[in-house]
Amino acid sequence: MKQELDKAYNPSLSEDKIYQIWEQSGYFNPDNLDLPKNAKSYTIVLPPPNITDKLHMGHAATVAIEDLLIRYHRLRGDRTLWLPGTDHAAIATQNVVEKKLLRGQGKSRQDLGRAKFLEEVWVFLKETQSTILMQVRKLGASLDWSRLSFTLDEERQLAVRTMFSEMYKEGVIYRGERIVNWCPRCHSTLADDEVEYKEQSAKLYAFKYDKNFPITISTTRPETKLGDVAVAINPKNERYQKYLGQEFTVDFCGQALKIKIIADRNVDSNFGTGALGVTPAHSLVDWQMAQANNLPVIKVINEDGKIKNGFGKYSGQTALVARLEIVKELEAKGLLEKEEEITNNLSVCYRCGTPIEPLPSRQWFISVDQKLKKLGNKSLKEKAIAVAESGEIEFIPERFNKRYLDWMNNLHDWCISRQIWFGHQIPVWYKGEETFVGLEAPQGDAWVQDPDTLDTWFSSGMWTFSTLGWPLNFKDGKKINDLAKFHPTQVLETGYELITLWISRMIMMSFFALGEIPFEKVYLHGMILDKQGKKMSKSKGNGVDPLDMIDKFGTDATRLSLLMGTTPGNDSRFSEDKVEAKRNFINKLWNISRFILTTTDEKYFATPNNKEPKAKTLADKWILGEMNNLILRTTENLNNFDFSLAADDLSDFTWDKLADWYLEIAKIEKNKEEILIYLLKNLLILWHPFIPFVTENIWQSFNDQLLLIAQWPSAKKKLIAEEAKDLKLIQEIIVAVRNARQENKIEPAQKLEAVIYGQEATKLLNDQKEMILGLRTGLATLAVKEKGEKIDKAIMVAVGGVEIYLQGTIDEAKEKARLLKEQVNLEKLINLQTQKLNNSEFVEKAPPAIVAAEKEKLVNYQTELSKIIKIIKSL
RNA sequence: GGGCUCGUAGCUCAGUUGGUUAGAGCGCCACGUUGACAUCGUGGAGGUCACAGGUUCGAAUCCUGUCGGGCCCACCA
């Protein structure tokens, strides 16, 4: 079935076709893999992309890394499942559709009403969802599409409702009043981490409530002072000590207020006047102070960001207008003492940028501190902390373990209700005073469902097990079917910005539902920045569309550029030049394969990849040794998540060792077909997780089976250093001689081995009168015109491993000089080494392994030196 | 204020628990290239590994401090 490779590799012609072959093979689904019963499972769930976004570089990185892991484990014979899905992204999606509606029809969501609006959302969603899934395919993702999930499909709705009612039953979910972050534009609460901070300059006003009040307070928000119930001072503040505990009735801009003087250590005596007006309804800190001191809560601002009724002329004004009006009134009454410019952080909604109003509101919460019997009387928070501390869940890179723990240790109850329409509607129904929590509405008409929806992270927090069939696959506390086979998953791979939003929630949710961790390892990749190191964003227009890169350079090159030169958890810059360089490499691999396959008879194609062929020459021994070590290192690197290192190493072998040296040798030494095919097959397997398309393409041209399910090669133990070193020297000589032979000025290659052992070295070299080496590929001319530094340099280069220098009439003196130089170098090294080993401190204090290694080095130098001396003597 | 991270060639970055002479890609310069490959080959220039101390027989690597980027958390009344 030999099928010749095209002269030039064109990814755009073949990638889609190959993806189709894979998909049709069914091997993306682990159920179709031919595996022994006891094969290990290896599962990753794809972080579900939001259906609002088209793919960006972050997704491409995610796919590159996860597909790499998945393909590697599939090749290793694991029961490998990569589970796809999409996220409904409640608020984000609603915002996008709202904007579209407003732009298109000039209508708001309220104009349409809930049902109509949701219809619009679903139309939008169907369209973008299929686009996104197509794009994920384009990236070559070997996802099991038969298990495709959506955070809002029927199965996930069942999972979410079950989760909610079980949590409610056990008292983990409760309804309560608390200060929430309220976005007056989105008309919804926001979680703490959905709030962003924007630095701004603000005015800090200092004033008294009325002229009888003894303390001047300072604030940037005078309008909220209409709801003040106390003034807080630092307990150490001597100036106001005498007022502590006193109560005053004041007339603040026409509003009668009861103000108690309280102490709180959070108050900074040096900020403003050192006295803080306590507004429980509109500040979290103040709320806590009010609770601690049993003070009432007076709401001033409503859900629209306007002053509530009951505050005289201010009622109905927006907060900002009211603020200016109050300042004007204070000024008129002579109460305003000071006005200064300060910079502070304004909290704004992460979706729309509108300033947040902290408001007391009745919401649904998940208690993170509620002790649970089924968790050994531990809370979700305690469990989630314990698994990170014990290492049961491992973060890669490790430092994110600390960031996770810092977050978890300060975790408060999680507000899960959102006042938006799109999402999982809260499965709670009310009838008068009655409340029903369950999967479906109870019988009867009078029941009304809670209008709120759940925080989008509630459903994505369940992602590892809701996708595997929970709760149906969880019977009597036992996992069955997919849930038993694939949970806990092995790796959760995502961007580090999701540690708080997503990862912490997944861990808690999994503990509640299953009493176990959701994943064993968390691999966190950095952000993909633009060429200047700036965050890619739609508004800045500096984003790079991965699909553009794919069109231009192919998926493999795009993926490889995201995997190389990057380290976990560190941001990396993306540049087109890098993708181009990888494209060039892929072309090189293509040409290497083309050369091997076109010069090899078809009957050798069946050479197995897992049985090392016999080495006939030293060059063979060398390259097979290199391949053996490459297999060992690649396996180790991938097990350690060192993708960049693995790819560097593979490139070095492919380009420098195989293409530049061994293939050149193979042009002279014959009968290398088995070795070449063996090398090619293993090289393609090792590369496949990184660059799946081109490797499969080449593989298909000379194999009947798919590379997708080939067998990862095994290796013998590492060759000892000395052997490898010898082989490297040999390799140099082989090539030098081979080149000389091409000039028809040297004996045939059969004599190579003799050369290597130095027996006929002199004779061969002496024959090379007037010879210049390195006129062709693989070697270069090294022109040395004079003695001195330049010669030394040239000699160094020669010794350094690339070529042997010979010029004009063979100059024995020069050759001798080269050898002498090497001798001197070696002697110097041996001296240093001997000194080192004679140093008793070193021998005693350095680890034995290092001492042994150093001794080995000394031996190596000595053997090398004796070889050199032998050659010099024979000259 | 607390924490994390980075500073290595002109640029982008590697550097595998401290170990001979610190690497790659791109860029630059020179030379070469008619059958695997110009998407190429060979060579070259280019580094006080931010700085200062310390630990060690030995430091780009570990510790302390300084300077300079980036990020996270808290506070900002």
mmCIF file of N, CA and C in Angstrom, chain A residues 1 3 13-29 32-33 71 74 137 140-143 145 688 692-701 703-709:
data_model
loop_
_atom_site.group_PDB
_atom_site.id
_atom_site.type_symbol
_atom_site.label_atom_id
_atom_site.label_comp_id
_atom_site.label_asym_id
_atom_site.label_seq_id
_atom_site.Cartn_x
_atom_site.Cartn_y
_atom_site.Cartn_z
ATOM 1 N N MET A 1 0.831 -1.210 0.000
ATOM 2 C CA MET A 1 0.000 0.000 0.000
ATOM 3 C C MET A 1 0.861 1.254 0.000
ATOM 4 N N GLN A 3 2.312 4.535 -0.805
ATOM 5 C CA GLN A 3 1.682 5.687 -1.435
ATOM 6 C C GLN A 3 2.675 6.818 -1.296
ATOM 7 N N LEU A 13 -4.374 20.537 2.713
ATOM 8 C CA LEU A 13 -4.976 19.528 1.849
ATOM 9 C C LEU A 13 -5.310 18.248 2.589
ATOM 10 N N SER A 14 -4.592 18.005 3.688
ATOM 11 C CA SER A 14 -4.729 16.684 4.287
ATOM 12 C C SER A 14 -5.326 16.653 5.685
ATOM 13 N N GLU A 15 -5.257 17.756 6.413
ATOM 14 C CA GLU A 15 -5.639 17.694 7.824
ATOM 15 C C GLU A 15 -7.099 17.292 8.024
ATOM 16 N N ASP A 16 -7.995 17.914 7.299
ATOM 17 C CA ASP A 16 -9.411 17.585 7.469
ATOM 18 C C ASP A 16 -9.679 16.130 7.149
ATOM 19 N N LYS A 17 -9.006 15.657 6.092
ATOM 20 C CA LYS A 17 -9.214 14.281 5.659
ATOM 21 C C LYS A 17 -8.764 13.315 6.750
ATOM 22 N N ILE A 18 -7.622 13.627 7.336
ATOM 23 C CA ILE A 18 -7.088 12.739 8.372
ATOM 24 C C ILE A 18 -7.968 12.766 9.606
ATOM 25 N N TYR A 19 -8.474 13.948 9.931
ATOM 26 C CA TYR A 19 -9.354 14.016 11.101
ATOM 27 C C TYR A 19 -10.571 13.118 10.892
ATOM 28 N N GLN A 20 -11.054 13.146 9.666
ATOM 29 C CA GLN A 20 -12.222 12.321 9.339
ATOM 30 C C GLN A 20 -11.925 10.830 9.515
ATOM 31 N N ILE A 21 -10.742 10.438 9.059
ATOM 32 C CA ILE A 21 -10.354 9.029 9.196
ATOM 33 C C ILE A 21 -10.317 8.644 10.666
ATOM 34 N N TRP A 22 -9.715 9.502 11.480
ATOM 35 C CA TRP A 22 -9.662 9.218 12.921
ATOM 36 C C TRP A 22 -11.062 9.078 13.506
ATOM 37 N N GLU A 23 -11.873 10.084 13.182
ATOM 38 C CA GLU A 23 -13.196 10.116 13.786
ATOM 39 C C GLU A 23 -13.986 8.864 13.398
ATOM 40 N N GLN A 24 -13.882 8.493 12.115
ATOM 41 C CA GLN A 24 -14.629 7.332 11.647
ATOM 42 C C GLN A 24 -14.094 6.029 12.232
ATOM 43 N N SER A 25 -12.823 6.036 12.605
ATOM 44 C CA SER A 25 -12.235 4.816 13.168
ATOM 45 C C SER A 25 -12.883 4.460 14.507
ATOM 46 N N GLY A 26 -13.445 5.458 15.175
ATOM 47 C CA GLY A 26 -14.097 5.216 16.459
ATOM 48 C C GLY A 26 -13.140 5.159 17.636
ATOM 49 N N TYR A 27 -11.841 5.318 17.398
ATOM 50 C CA TYR A 27 -10.877 5.124 18.484
ATOM 51 C C TYR A 27 -10.783 6.299 19.452
ATOM 52 N N PHE A 28 -11.465 7.383 19.152
ATOM 53 C CA PHE A 28 -11.529 8.460 20.143
ATOM 54 C C PHE A 28 -12.350 7.995 21.349
ATOM 55 N N ASN A 29 -13.189 7.006 21.096
ATOM 56 C CA ASN A 29 -14.013 6.453 22.152
ATOM 57 C C ASN A 29 -13.292 5.257 22.775
ATOM 58 N N ASN A 32 -14.014 1.511 22.193
ATOM 59 C CA ASN A 32 -13.658 0.823 20.950
ATOM 60 C C ASN A 32 -12.200 0.414 20.888
ATOM 61 N N LEU A 33 -11.435 0.781 21.905
ATOM 62 C CA LEU A 33 -10.024 0.405 21.903
ATOM 63 C C LEU A 33 -9.902 -1.052 22.322
ATOM 64 N N ARG A 71 -3.201 11.708 23.539
ATOM 65 C CA ARG A 71 -2.614 10.853 22.502
ATOM 66 C C ARG A 71 -1.458 10.035 23.058
ATOM 67 N N ARG A 74 -2.984 7.221 24.984
ATOM 68 C CA ARG A 74 -3.628 6.256 24.102
ATOM 69 C C ARG A 74 -2.565 5.369 23.475
ATOM 70 N N ARG A 137 -12.478 20.631 16.406
ATOM 71 C CA ARG A 137 -12.054 19.554 15.504
ATOM 72 C C ARG A 137 -10.882 20.001 14.655
ATOM 73 N N GLY A 140 -7.570 19.432 15.793
ATOM 74 C CA GLY A 140 -7.089 18.050 15.836
ATOM 75 C C GLY A 140 -7.385 17.316 17.122
ATOM 76 N N ALA A 141 -8.316 17.845 17.894
ATOM 77 C CA ALA A 141 -8.597 17.270 19.204
ATOM 78 C C ALA A 141 -9.202 15.876 19.086
ATOM 79 N N SER A 142 -8.572 14.905 19.750
ATOM 80 C CA SER A 142 -9.082 13.530 19.658
ATOM 81 C C SER A 142 -10.095 13.263 20.769
ATOM 82 N N LEU A 143 -11.154 14.041 20.751
ATOM 83 C CA LEU A 143 -12.205 13.972 21.762
ATOM 84 C C LEU A 143 -13.243 12.912 21.410
ATOM 85 N N TRP A 145 -16.502 12.247 20.820
ATOM 86 C CA TRP A 145 -17.702 13.044 20.538
ATOM 87 C C TRP A 145 -18.986 12.330 20.932
ATOM 88 N N HIS A 688 4.021 12.024 17.462
ATOM 89 C CA HIS A 688 2.582 12.092 17.185
ATOM 90 C C HIS A 688 1.775 12.933 18.169
ATOM 91 N N PRO A 692 0.080 15.693 15.439
ATOM 92 C CA PRO A 692 -0.631 14.464 15.055
ATOM 93 C C PRO A 692 -0.875 14.324 13.558
ATOM 94 N N PHE A 693 -1.142 15.428 12.880
ATOM 95 C CA PHE A 693 -1.557 15.301 11.478
ATOM 96 C C PHE A 693 -0.436 14.833 10.560
ATOM 97 N N VAL A 694 0.673 15.549 10.601
ATOM 98 C CA VAL A 694 1.741 15.215 9.658
ATOM 99 C C VAL A 694 2.297 13.821 9.950
ATOM 100 N N THR A 695 2.373 13.457 11.218
ATOM 101 C CA THR A 695 2.902 12.139 11.542
ATOM 102 C C THR A 695 1.965 11.038 11.050
ATOM 103 N N GLU A 696 0.666 11.261 11.249
ATOM 104 C CA GLU A 696 -0.303 10.269 10.762
ATOM 105 C C GLU A 696 -0.261 10.189 9.234
ATOM 106 N N ASN A 697 -0.124 11.326 8.616
ATOM 107 C CA ASN A 697 -0.068 11.396 7.166
ATOM 108 C C ASN A 697 1.096 10.563 6.617
ATOM 109 N N ILE A 698 2.261 10.748 7.188
ATOM 110 C CA ILE A 698 3.427 9.995 6.744
ATOM 111 C C ILE A 698 3.235 8.508 7.043
ATOM 112 N N TRP A 699 2.770 8.237 8.246
ATOM 113 C CA TRP A 699 2.560 6.859 8.694
ATOM 114 C C TRP A 699 1.623 6.109 7.749
ATOM 115 N N GLN A 700 0.549 6.775 7.381
ATOM 116 C CA GLN A 700 -0.442 6.154 6.491
ATOM 117 C C GLN A 700 0.155 5.765 5.148
ATOM 118 N N SER A 701 1.215 6.458 4.751
ATOM 119 C CA SER A 701 1.763 6.185 3.420
ATOM 120 C C SER A 701 2.523 4.863 3.383
ATOM 121 N N ASN A 703 1.959 2.305 6.161
ATOM 122 C CA ASN A 703 1.430 1.374 7.162
ATOM 123 C C ASN A 703 -0.052 1.133 6.921
ATOM 124 N N ASP A 704 -0.526 -0.014 7.345
ATOM 125 C CA ASP A 704 -1.937 -0.323 7.155
ATOM 126 C C ASP A 704 -2.787 0.154 8.325
ATOM 127 N N GLN A 705 -2.148 0.217 9.516
ATOM 128 C CA GLN A 705 -2.917 0.631 10.680
ATOM 129 C C GLN A 705 -2.759 2.120 10.941
ATOM 130 N N LEU A 706 -3.581 2.584 11.852
ATOM 131 C CA LEU A 706 -3.505 3.997 12.199
ATOM 132 C C LEU A 706 -2.380 4.252 13.193
ATOM 133 N N LEU A 707 -1.703 5.354 13.010
ATOM 134 C CA LEU A 707 -0.695 5.761 13.975
ATOM 135 C C LEU A 707 -1.364 6.087 15.317
ATOM 136 N N LEU A 708 -2.572 6.597 15.219
ATOM 137 C CA LEU A 708 -3.366 6.955 16.402
ATOM 138 C C LEU A 708 -3.314 5.890 17.497
ATOM 139 N N ILE A 709 -3.320 4.607 17.069
ATOM 140 C CA ILE A 709 -3.344 3.540 18.067
ATOM 141 C C ILE A 709 -2.114 2.638 17.958
#
